[in-house]
């Protein structure tokens, strides 16, 4: 199910129009216009909405750790920010890409992240963990994967996992809750967890959120109840983003 390419929000002003978010083929990041902060927004949720790295977006707007923002504040979405070391540096003074008659080359596939500790197969799969990119990961829910990560065709910026209403949704890794709310259309009740300076994870469509923004959580901790908010059936939508970019969660999670 296409859930994440389009978001029509009243907070969009300036150069952004609803036409951007009415295009099912449109894929952020968004590098123009501005966003007016509404109650419930965090810099992390704004960056997530526009497919941006929260550090780069903060840099562009003179906002540093702990990245506090306030209702009515205007967040510029241009490309004047710089991602700190380890991320992708964003050029200043962007120009729209020019169309050319030459055929575009197909980019080389990105290498899978390095697994530094494989899961212990003697442990029940629901409790198995593996270390990838210096983070110890586990499955947020043990249900069947019903939609895989895809950046073409029927786009999906994460994976969808089947489950029953009320099933526990667990933190995939240790981290800090940087967003807990329902302000991003298409995600329903959403939790975003910051794991380190490079990685965030998200848990969408929850029936009930059991953690609060600013709360530290441990891997395997129940953070929500699985539900169907923002979608048409019970499921957990799970995403991992590295430096603001969606990545396939499967290489990070233990093999079943």
XYZ file of N, CA and C in Angstrom:
768
model
N 0.846 -1.199 0.000
C 0.000 0.000 0.000
C 0.874 1.238 0.000
N 0.548 2.190 -0.868
C 1.315 3.423 -0.906
C 0.918 4.293 0.261
N 1.866 4.534 1.184
C 1.512 5.250 2.402
C 2.287 6.546 2.583
N 3.456 6.636 1.937
C 4.407 7.599 2.464
C 4.927 8.608 1.450
N 4.459 8.560 0.201
C 4.970 9.502 -0.771
C 4.281 10.842 -0.666
N 3.046 10.875 -0.166
C 2.275 12.104 -0.208
C 1.699 12.425 1.144
N 1.814 13.697 1.523
C 1.263 14.171 2.787
C 0.665 15.544 2.554
N -0.637 15.717 2.760
C -1.282 17.007 2.561
C -1.554 17.579 3.929
N -0.848 18.606 4.296
C -0.918 19.128 5.649
C -1.199 20.621 5.624
N -2.019 21.114 6.550
C -2.323 22.531 6.581
C -1.120 23.381 6.924
N -0.070 22.769 7.472
C 1.090 23.548 7.857
C 1.946 23.944 6.664
N 1.675 23.452 5.469
C 2.473 23.799 4.314
C 2.096 25.179 3.811
N 3.118 26.017 3.689
C 2.900 27.377 3.196
C 4.020 27.722 2.241
N 4.057 29.004 1.795
C 5.134 29.460 0.947
C 5.063 28.801 -0.411
N 6.240 28.278 -0.856
C 6.336 27.712 -2.190
C 5.697 26.340 -2.301
N 5.485 25.667 -1.208
C 4.917 24.327 -1.280
C 3.415 24.398 -1.527
N 2.930 23.529 -2.376
C 1.505 23.464 -2.637
C 1.041 22.035 -2.432
N -0.269 21.864 -2.297
C -0.793 20.519 -2.085
C -0.579 19.639 -3.304
N -0.310 20.236 -4.470
C -0.073 19.434 -5.669
C 1.137 18.538 -5.497
N 2.134 19.011 -4.726
C 3.335 18.210 -4.492
C 2.948 16.899 -3.837
N 2.037 16.992 -2.868
C 1.700 15.837 -2.066
C 0.501 15.080 -2.642
N -0.037 15.556 -3.756
C -1.111 14.849 -4.426
C -0.594 13.964 -5.540
N 0.734 13.933 -5.722
C 1.352 13.163 -6.790
C 1.863 11.853 -6.215
N 1.210 10.742 -6.568
C 1.597 9.460 -6.016
C 2.996 9.025 -6.407
N 3.540 9.610 -7.469
C 4.885 9.248 -7.902
C 5.940 10.148 -7.280
N 5.501 11.177 -6.560
C 6.458 12.126 -6.001
C 7.169 11.526 -4.804
N 8.465 11.648 -4.769
C 9.263 11.059 -3.701
C 10.150 12.122 -3.086
N 9.927 12.515 -1.810
C 10.842 13.446 -1.152
C 12.264 12.912 -1.210
N 13.289 13.695 -0.943
C 13.267 14.892 -0.114
C 12.773 16.150 -0.827
N 12.279 17.075 -0.012
C 11.792 18.374 -0.478
C 12.829 19.422 -0.097
N 13.260 20.205 -1.084
C 14.311 21.194 -0.845
C 13.872 22.610 -1.207
N 12.598 22.895 -1.088
C 12.133 24.256 -1.355
C 10.957 24.570 -0.448
N 10.638 25.872 -0.370
C 9.501 26.289 0.443
C 9.844 26.367 1.917
N 8.820 26.311 2.743
C 9.013 26.434 4.193
C 7.887 25.692 4.904
N 8.096 25.464 6.177
C 7.101 24.797 7.017
C 6.892 25.647 8.263
N 5.633 25.910 8.578
C 5.310 26.643 9.798
C 4.990 25.624 10.890
N 5.735 25.692 11.976
C 5.611 24.714 13.051
C 4.235 24.803 13.701
N 3.602 23.652 13.871
C 2.335 23.564 14.592
C 2.544 22.803 15.899
N 1.619 22.951 16.802
C 1.703 22.252 18.073
C 1.793 20.738 17.817
N 2.720 20.101 18.482
C 2.931 18.672 18.296
C 4.079 18.339 17.365
N 4.504 19.295 16.537
C 5.641 19.068 15.651
C 6.935 18.967 16.460
N 7.871 18.175 15.970
C 9.242 18.209 16.436
C 10.121 18.363 15.198
N 11.368 18.773 15.381
C 12.248 18.901 14.224
C 12.419 17.546 13.542
N 12.413 16.487 14.345
C 12.535 15.143 13.792
C 11.335 14.793 12.913
N 10.126 15.118 13.365
C 8.942 14.768 12.573
C 8.872 15.611 11.300
N 9.325 16.867 11.387
C 9.345 17.720 10.187
C 10.349 17.164 9.186
N 11.527 16.803 9.669
C 12.543 16.228 8.781
C 12.037 14.935 8.159
N 11.346 14.116 8.948
C 10.797 12.850 8.441
C 9.778 13.117 7.342
N 8.922 14.101 7.562
C 7.861 14.442 6.603
C 8.431 14.823 5.250
N 9.551 15.547 5.257
C 10.100 16.050 4.000
C 11.291 15.233 3.495
N 11.548 14.071 4.118
C 12.631 13.210 3.661
C 14.000 13.808 3.873
N 14.188 14.504 4.980
C 15.438 15.221 5.240
C 16.153 14.672 6.471
N 17.439 14.979 6.588
C 18.205 14.661 7.789
C 17.944 15.766 8.814
N 17.571 15.392 10.042
C 17.208 16.392 11.047
C 18.375 17.318 11.383
N 19.609 16.802 11.310
C 20.773 17.653 11.622
C 20.984 18.708 10.539
N 20.858 18.266 9.295
C 21.021 19.209 8.170
C 19.926 20.270 8.183
N 18.675 19.849 8.488
C 17.568 20.800 8.533
C 17.760 21.776 9.694
N 18.236 21.276 10.824
C 18.521 22.155 11.949
C 19.614 23.149 11.609
N 20.669 22.685 10.935
C 21.771 23.564 10.549
C 21.286 24.678 9.622
N 20.383 24.323 8.702
C 19.864 25.310 7.754
C 19.070 26.406 8.444
N 18.558 26.104 9.648
C 17.710 27.062 10.349
C 18.323 27.564 11.657
N 19.610 27.308 11.859
C 20.288 27.783 13.054
C 19.774 27.130 14.326
N 19.318 25.881 14.224
C 18.773 25.157 15.373
C 19.719 24.006 15.708
N 20.255 24.025 16.920
C 21.173 22.977 17.338
C 20.558 22.111 18.420
N 21.304 21.073 18.848
C 20.814 20.213 19.928
C 20.400 21.044 21.140
N 19.293 20.715 21.823
C 18.428 19.548 21.634
C 17.308 19.767 20.626
N 17.487 20.674 19.675
C 16.575 20.855 18.544
C 15.165 21.255 18.976
N 15.078 22.218 19.862
C 13.765 22.699 20.306
C 13.178 23.663 19.278
N 11.891 23.517 19.002
C 11.164 24.426 18.125
C 9.860 24.806 18.802
N 9.153 25.802 18.260
C 7.935 26.286 18.903
C 6.880 26.602 17.847
N 5.592 26.498 18.220
C 4.515 26.780 17.265
C 4.653 28.176 16.658
N 4.448 28.260 15.353
C 4.558 29.517 14.636
C 5.932 29.759 14.052
N 6.922 29.027 14.494
C 8.274 29.180 13.965
C 8.310 28.723 12.510
N 9.029 29.433 11.662
C 9.149 29.106 10.246
C 10.439 28.314 10.034
N 10.297 27.122 9.462
C 11.432 26.276 9.143
C 11.669 26.319 7.641
N 12.817 26.835 7.233
C 13.165 26.871 5.812
C 13.511 25.472 5.338
N 13.109 25.166 4.117
C 13.361 23.851 3.546
C 14.379 23.884 2.419
N 15.101 25.011 2.260
C 16.095 25.076 1.192
C 17.328 24.270 1.589
N 18.333 24.271 0.715
C 19.480 23.385 0.900
C 20.703 24.119 1.441
N 20.518 25.027 2.356
C 21.661 25.768 2.894
C 22.325 25.060 4.071
N 21.705 24.015 4.537
C 22.253 23.313 5.688
C 23.362 22.359 5.290
N 24.154 21.933 6.277
C 25.224 20.969 6.069
C 25.049 19.835 7.058
N 25.105 18.612 6.554
C 25.015 17.462 7.439
C 26.347 17.274 8.132
N 26.369 17.058 9.456
C 27.621 16.822 10.159
C 28.354 15.606 9.621
N 29.613 15.446 10.051
C 30.463 14.354 9.577
C 29.741 13.026 9.674
N 29.870 12.232 8.605
C 29.230 10.926 8.594
C 27.978 10.904 7.748
N 27.424 12.101 7.450
C 26.225 12.167 6.636
C 26.552 12.649 5.246
N 25.526 12.981 4.488
C 25.713 13.471 3.125
C 25.698 14.985 3.138
N 26.775 15.591 2.678
C 26.856 17.043 2.652
C 25.901 17.572 1.591
N 25.160 18.617 1.945
C 24.179 19.176 1.028
C 24.705 20.477 0.452
N 24.681 20.603 -0.858
C 25.223 21.798 -1.495
C 24.324 22.993 -1.268
N 24.933 24.193 -1.252
C 24.155 25.420 -1.100
C 23.716 25.905 -2.474
N 22.761 26.872 -2.466
C 22.259 27.493 -3.692
C 21.852 26.454 -4.730
N 20.870 25.632 -4.423
C 20.471 24.582 -5.360
C 19.783 25.137 -6.589
N 19.893 24.404 -7.676
C 19.207 24.762 -8.906
C 18.411 23.561 -9.368
N 17.234 23.820 -9.973
C 16.442 22.685 -10.462
C 17.233 21.886 -11.492
N 17.129 20.581 -11.497
C 17.859 19.773 -12.482
C 17.366 20.039 -13.886
N 18.280 20.042 -14.836
C 17.935 20.259 -16.241
C 17.705 18.920 -16.921
N 16.688 18.905 -17.782
C 16.418 17.695 -18.541
C 17.406 17.621 -19.702
N 17.905 16.467 -19.969
C 18.803 16.282 -21.109
C 18.287 15.137 -21.964
N 18.776 15.104 -23.211
C 18.341 14.061 -24.123
C 19.048 12.744 -23.878
N 20.128 12.790 -23.062
C 20.886 11.574 -22.839
C 20.177 10.632 -21.883
N 20.337 9.352 -22.126
C 19.715 8.354 -21.274
C 20.410 8.321 -19.923
N 19.629 8.316 -18.864
C 20.195 8.300 -17.524
C 20.703 6.892 -17.195
N 21.881 6.869 -16.577
C 22.448 5.580 -16.190
C 21.766 5.084 -14.927
N 21.691 3.769 -14.789
C 21.088 3.176 -13.607
C 22.108 3.168 -12.481
N 21.777 3.760 -11.311
C 22.745 3.797 -10.232
C 23.066 2.395 -9.723
N 24.318 2.226 -9.273
C 24.729 0.929 -8.732
C 23.985 0.666 -7.435
N 23.615 -0.590 -7.186
C 22.903 -0.895 -5.943
C 23.767 -0.585 -4.730
N 23.123 -0.098 -3.660
C 23.853 0.231 -2.447
C 24.214 -1.043 -1.713
N 25.450 -1.105 -1.177
C 25.842 -2.308 -0.444
C 25.039 -2.447 0.843
N 24.787 -3.689 1.245
C 24.063 -3.907 2.477
C 24.943 -3.519 3.661
N 24.326 -3.065 4.764
C 25.114 -2.680 5.926
C 25.857 -3.887 6.504
N 27.000 -3.619 7.112
C 27.838 -4.688 7.640
C 27.285 -5.230 8.952
N 27.092 -6.535 9.000
C 26.647 -7.200 10.225
C 27.884 -7.532 11.044
N 27.974 -6.960 12.237
C 29.144 -7.204 13.080
C 28.900 -8.282 14.128
N 27.640 -8.621 14.373
C 27.332 -9.760 15.241
C 26.047 -10.394 14.778
N 26.113 -11.638 14.355
C 24.938 -12.343 13.857
C 24.086 -12.852 15.017
N 22.800 -13.097 14.754
C 21.907 -13.548 15.825
C 22.246 -14.938 16.335
N 21.927 -15.170 17.579
C 22.077 -16.483 18.189
C 20.869 -17.330 17.799
N 21.085 -18.340 16.973
C 19.966 -19.137 16.464
C 19.391 -20.086 17.511
N 20.036 -20.175 18.667
C 19.507 -21.018 19.742
C 18.405 -20.314 20.537
N 18.248 -19.010 20.286
C 17.239 -18.218 20.977
C 15.998 -18.129 20.100
N 14.817 -18.098 20.718
C 13.572 -17.940 19.982
C 13.658 -16.716 19.079
N 13.152 -16.864 17.842
C 13.292 -15.790 16.856
C 12.712 -14.461 17.335
N 11.696 -14.515 18.188
C 11.079 -13.276 18.665
C 12.021 -12.472 19.558
N 13.080 -13.126 20.078
C 14.021 -12.435 20.952
C 15.408 -12.310 20.335
N 15.572 -12.805 19.122
C 16.882 -12.738 18.480
C 17.256 -11.300 18.147
N 18.536 -11.012 18.239
C 19.053 -9.695 17.875
C 20.302 -9.881 17.020
N 20.642 -8.840 16.268
C 21.929 -8.832 15.579
C 22.437 -7.395 15.541
N 23.743 -7.258 15.511
C 24.371 -5.943 15.528
C 24.732 -5.529 14.116
N 24.189 -4.403 13.686
C 24.453 -3.841 12.370
C 24.706 -2.353 12.551
N 25.794 -1.855 11.952
C 26.134 -0.430 12.052
C 26.185 0.029 13.508
N 26.791 -0.795 14.355
C 27.003 -0.492 15.781
C 25.714 -0.382 16.582
N 24.608 -0.884 16.051
C 23.333 -0.879 16.773
C 22.830 -2.313 16.856
N 22.353 -2.700 18.025
C 21.802 -4.030 18.231
C 20.309 -3.978 17.899
N 19.882 -4.697 16.830
C 18.524 -4.627 16.312
C 17.764 -5.914 16.596
N 16.434 -5.796 16.735
C 15.538 -6.943 16.826
C 14.248 -6.607 16.090
N 13.434 -7.627 15.851
C 12.161 -7.392 15.184
C 11.219 -6.621 16.115
N 10.527 -5.593 15.591
C 9.562 -4.854 16.414
C 8.264 -5.627 16.619
N 8.007 -6.591 15.732
C 6.841 -7.478 15.855
C 7.151 -8.727 15.053
N 6.690 -9.859 15.516
C 7.069 -11.138 14.923
C 6.129 -11.587 13.815
N 5.137 -10.784 13.461
C 4.176 -11.168 12.425
C 4.798 -11.302 11.049
N 3.991 -11.767 10.113
C 4.430 -11.965 8.735
C 4.631 -10.633 8.021
N 5.704 -10.513 7.251
C 5.936 -9.314 6.439
C 5.010 -9.377 5.231
N 4.106 -8.403 5.141
C 3.106 -8.422 4.062
C 3.396 -7.393 2.977
N 4.356 -6.498 3.199
C 4.780 -5.545 2.170
C 6.240 -5.212 2.413
N 7.051 -5.379 1.380
C 8.482 -5.165 1.505
C 8.881 -3.745 1.088
N 10.096 -3.379 1.433
C 10.677 -2.089 1.073
C 10.779 -1.979 -0.439
N 10.399 -0.827 -0.977
C 10.482 -0.612 -2.418
C 10.609 0.875 -2.711
N 11.534 1.221 -3.594
C 11.712 2.619 -3.993
C 11.246 2.854 -5.425
N 10.592 1.867 -6.020
C 10.057 2.026 -7.368
C 8.713 1.324 -7.450
N 7.941 1.695 -8.452
C 6.611 1.095 -8.600
C 5.744 1.458 -7.411
N 5.242 0.440 -6.734
C 4.423 0.672 -5.550
C 5.353 0.958 -4.380
N 5.656 2.231 -4.166
C 6.701 2.634 -3.242
C 6.341 2.318 -1.797
N 7.312 1.844 -1.049
C 7.158 1.592 0.376
C 8.495 1.911 1.032
N 8.510 2.873 1.936
C 9.763 3.308 2.552
C 10.153 2.470 3.759
N 9.452 1.370 3.968
C 9.789 0.469 5.057
C 9.207 -0.892 4.765
N 8.806 -1.606 5.811
C 8.121 -2.879 5.649
C 6.834 -2.846 6.457
N 5.841 -3.599 6.007
C 4.585 -3.726 6.730
C 4.512 -5.131 7.314
N 4.164 -5.219 8.596
C 4.127 -6.484 9.310
C 2.707 -6.730 9.805
N 2.153 -7.895 9.479
C 0.790 -8.221 9.895
C 0.734 -8.496 11.390
N -0.447 -8.260 11.971
C -0.646 -8.537 13.389
C -2.089 -8.318 13.779
N -2.389 -8.578 15.033
C -3.734 -8.381 15.567
C -3.800 -7.090 16.363
N -4.952 -6.479 16.361
C -5.139 -5.250 17.117
C -4.778 -5.481 18.584
N -3.925 -4.623 19.110
C -3.517 -4.730 20.498
C -2.231 -5.486 20.723
N -1.697 -6.159 19.670
C -0.413 -6.847 19.810
C 0.664 -5.867 20.256
N 1.647 -6.318 21.037
C 2.715 -5.407 21.452
C 3.630 -5.031 20.294
N 3.939 -3.745 20.211
C 4.942 -3.230 19.282
C 6.161 -2.887 20.127
N 7.324 -3.428 19.756
C 8.506 -3.285 20.598
C 9.581 -2.441 19.909
N 10.353 -1.727 20.717
C 11.463 -0.942 20.182
C 12.473 -1.881 19.540
N 12.880 -1.568 18.313
C 13.820 -2.418 17.595
C 15.240 -2.284 18.121
N 15.517 -1.186 18.832
C 16.851 -0.953 19.390
C 16.731 0.105 20.477
N 17.761 0.197 21.316
C 17.787 1.242 22.336
C 17.733 2.615 21.665
N 17.109 3.568 22.333
C 17.091 4.911 21.777
C 16.248 5.856 22.589
N 15.955 7.006 21.992
C 15.173 8.054 22.637
C 14.001 8.417 21.741
N 12.806 8.513 22.325
C 11.605 8.845 21.557
C 11.650 10.330 21.190
N 11.691 10.621 19.900
C 11.763 12.007 19.440
C 10.451 12.475 18.828
N 9.514 11.561 18.621
C 8.176 11.943 18.161
C 7.204 10.855 18.581
N 6.056 11.283 19.099
C 4.972 10.365 19.445
C 3.670 11.114 19.232
N 2.989 10.826 18.132
C 1.761 11.565 17.821
C 1.138 11.087 16.535
N 0.191 11.869 16.021
C -0.524 11.485 14.795
C -0.596 12.645 13.811
N 0.459 13.466 13.769
C 0.454 14.642 12.909
C 0.922 14.402 11.491
N 1.401 13.203 11.165
C 1.852 12.917 9.810
C 0.830 12.032 9.119
N 0.069 12.597 8.202
C -0.986 11.852 7.529
C -0.410 10.644 6.807
N -1.122 9.541 6.881
C -0.661 8.318 6.259
C 0.043 7.386 7.221
N 0.438 7.903 8.384
C 1.145 7.094 9.370
C 0.277 6.751 10.581
N -0.846 7.425 10.763
C -1.653 7.188 11.952
C -0.885 7.546 13.206
N -1.097 6.792 14.277
C -0.351 7.017 15.516
C 1.074 6.518 15.310
N 2.003 7.458 15.371
C 3.383 7.204 14.951
C 4.363 7.462 16.085
N 5.383 6.608 16.173
C 6.503 6.804 17.096
C 7.785 6.830 16.274
N 8.655 7.808 16.532
C 9.983 7.866 15.921
C 11.004 7.791 17.047
N 11.973 6.895 16.903
C 13.021 6.719 17.902
C 14.371 7.062 17.282
N 15.149 7.874 17.993
C 16.504 8.223 17.572
C 17.473 7.257 18.250
N 18.270 6.547 17.441
C 19.196 5.553 17.987
C 20.618 6.085 18.127
N 21.065 6.877 17.187
C 22.346 7.578 17.280
C 22.321 8.701 16.263
N 23.455 9.317 15.997
C 23.438 10.490 15.114
C 23.072 10.144 13.678
N 23.102 8.873 13.317
C 22.810 8.485 11.931
C 21.465 7.794 11.745
N 20.976 7.087 12.757
C 19.830 6.203 12.555
C 18.608 6.579 13.389
N 17.445 6.551 12.700
C 16.131 6.676 13.320
C 15.294 5.472 12.897
N 14.327 5.111 13.726
C 13.358 4.100 13.306
C 11.959 4.619 13.604
N 10.971 4.105 12.869
C 9.591 4.570 13.035
C 8.639 3.395 13.077
N 7.527 3.584 13.825
C 6.531 2.554 14.080
C 5.163 3.210 13.879
N 4.457 2.818 12.821
C 3.239 3.529 12.430
C 1.994 2.660 12.548
N 0.822 3.336 12.540
C -0.526 2.747 12.563
C -0.908 2.157 13.923
N -0.230 2.575 14.979
C -0.499 2.008 16.300
C -1.910 2.331 16.792
N -2.500 1.385 17.507
C -3.788 1.630 18.153
C -3.612 2.581 19.334
N -2.517 2.363 20.084
C -2.255 3.200 21.252
C -0.757 3.351 21.432
N -0.331 4.576 21.723
C 1.082 4.863 21.983
C 1.314 4.776 23.489
N 2.376 4.068 23.890
C 2.630 3.825 25.305
C 3.874 4.538 25.838
N 4.503 5.367 24.999
C 5.682 6.110 25.423
C 5.475 7.585 25.102
N 6.317 8.427 25.677
C 6.206 9.875 25.486
C 7.482 10.423 24.866
N 7.363 11.554 24.177
C 8.541 12.204 23.608
C 9.544 12.523 24.718
N 10.806 12.276 24.415
C 11.868 12.513 25.385
C 12.205 11.301 26.231
N 11.407 10.251 26.132
C 11.616 9.066 26.953
C 12.682 8.156 26.330
N 13.602 7.670 27.171
C 14.566 6.674 26.724
C 13.899 5.301 26.745
N 14.141 4.511 25.692
C 13.544 3.180 25.617
C 14.643 2.157 25.373
N 14.380 0.926 25.809
C 15.307 -0.174 25.624
C 14.803 -1.097 24.520
N 15.751 -1.744 23.857
C 15.393 -2.722 22.836
C 14.462 -3.782 23.422
N 13.370 -4.053 22.718
C 12.408 -5.046 23.166
C 11.324 -4.493 24.071
N 11.463 -3.234 24.497
C 10.434 -2.619 25.344
C 9.159 -2.400 24.535
N 8.004 -2.700 25.136
C 6.740 -2.442 24.462
C 6.476 -0.945 24.441
N 6.358 -0.387 23.236
C 6.194 1.053 23.086
C 4.807 1.428 22.575
N 4.060 0.445 22.054
C 2.745 0.745 21.486
C 1.939 -0.537 21.343
N 0.657 -0.357 21.019
C -0.217 -1.471 20.671
C -0.492 -1.399 19.173
N -0.332 -2.511 18.499
C -0.532 -2.562 17.050
C -1.982 -2.211 16.710
N -2.160 -1.511 15.594
C -3.509 -1.097 15.221
C -3.651 -0.841 13.741
N -4.620 0.013 13.401
C -4.933 0.287 11.994
C -5.112 1.774 11.725
N -4.636 2.646 12.622
C -4.803 4.082 12.414
C -4.039 4.516 11.165
N -4.691 5.289 10.314
C -4.051 5.796 9.111
C -3.957 4.792 7.983
N -4.584 3.624 8.126
C -4.535 2.620 7.068
C -5.824 1.804 7.096
N -5.880 0.763 6.266
C -7.142 0.052 6.102
C -7.184 -1.317 6.772
N -6.207 -1.628 7.601
C -6.215 -2.912 8.291
C -5.117 -2.965 9.325
N -5.212 -3.904 10.263
C -4.216 -4.004 11.317
C -2.849 -4.363 10.736
N -1.857 -3.568 11.079
C -0.492 -3.804 10.616
C 0.458 -2.861 11.344
N 1.713 -3.238 11.376
C 2.766 -2.327 11.829
C 3.579 -1.937 10.613
N 3.684 -0.641 10.353
C 4.610 -0.162 9.333
C 5.880 0.250 10.056
N 7.012 -0.323 9.648
C 8.298 -0.097 10.311
C 9.302 0.457 9.316
N 9.959 1.551 9.690
C 10.974 2.161 8.838
C 12.268 2.350 9.613
N 13.379 2.301 8.872
C 14.678 2.731 9.373
C 15.191 3.782 8.402
N 15.685 4.894 8.954
C 16.276 5.928 8.096
C 17.697 6.227 8.556
N 18.598 6.287 7.581
C 19.990 6.628 7.834
C 20.273 7.998 7.236
N 20.662 8.936 8.081
C 20.909 10.319 7.644
C 19.718 10.868 6.871
N 18.513 10.519 7.319
C 17.293 11.038 6.718
C 16.772 10.238 5.547
N 17.541 9.278 5.059
C 17.143 8.512 3.880
C 16.581 7.148 4.275
N 15.428 6.758 3.720
C 14.881 5.430 4.019
C 15.812 4.328 3.520
N 16.011 3.303 4.341
C 16.792 2.137 3.936
C 15.946 0.894 4.180
N 16.280 -0.175 3.489
C 15.554 -1.425 3.657
C 15.823 -1.978 5.061
N 14.794 -2.145 5.894
C 15.032 -2.647 7.250
C 15.497 -4.100 7.308
N 15.237 -4.901 6.264
C 15.486 -6.334 6.344
C 16.942 -6.697 6.647
N 17.948 -6.040 6.035
C 19.327 -6.411 6.366
C 19.723 -6.108 7.815
N 18.952 -5.232 8.467
C 19.268 -4.877 9.849
C 18.656 -5.855 10.848
N 17.601 -6.532 10.435
C 16.868 -7.407 11.339
C 17.355 -8.841 11.216
N 17.308 -9.635 12.300
C 17.748 -11.033 12.232
C 16.961 -11.815 11.186
N 17.652 -12.705 10.509
C 16.968 -13.560 9.522
C 16.038 -14.526 10.234
N 14.864 -14.742 9.657
C 13.904 -15.666 10.246
C 14.103 -17.068 9.693
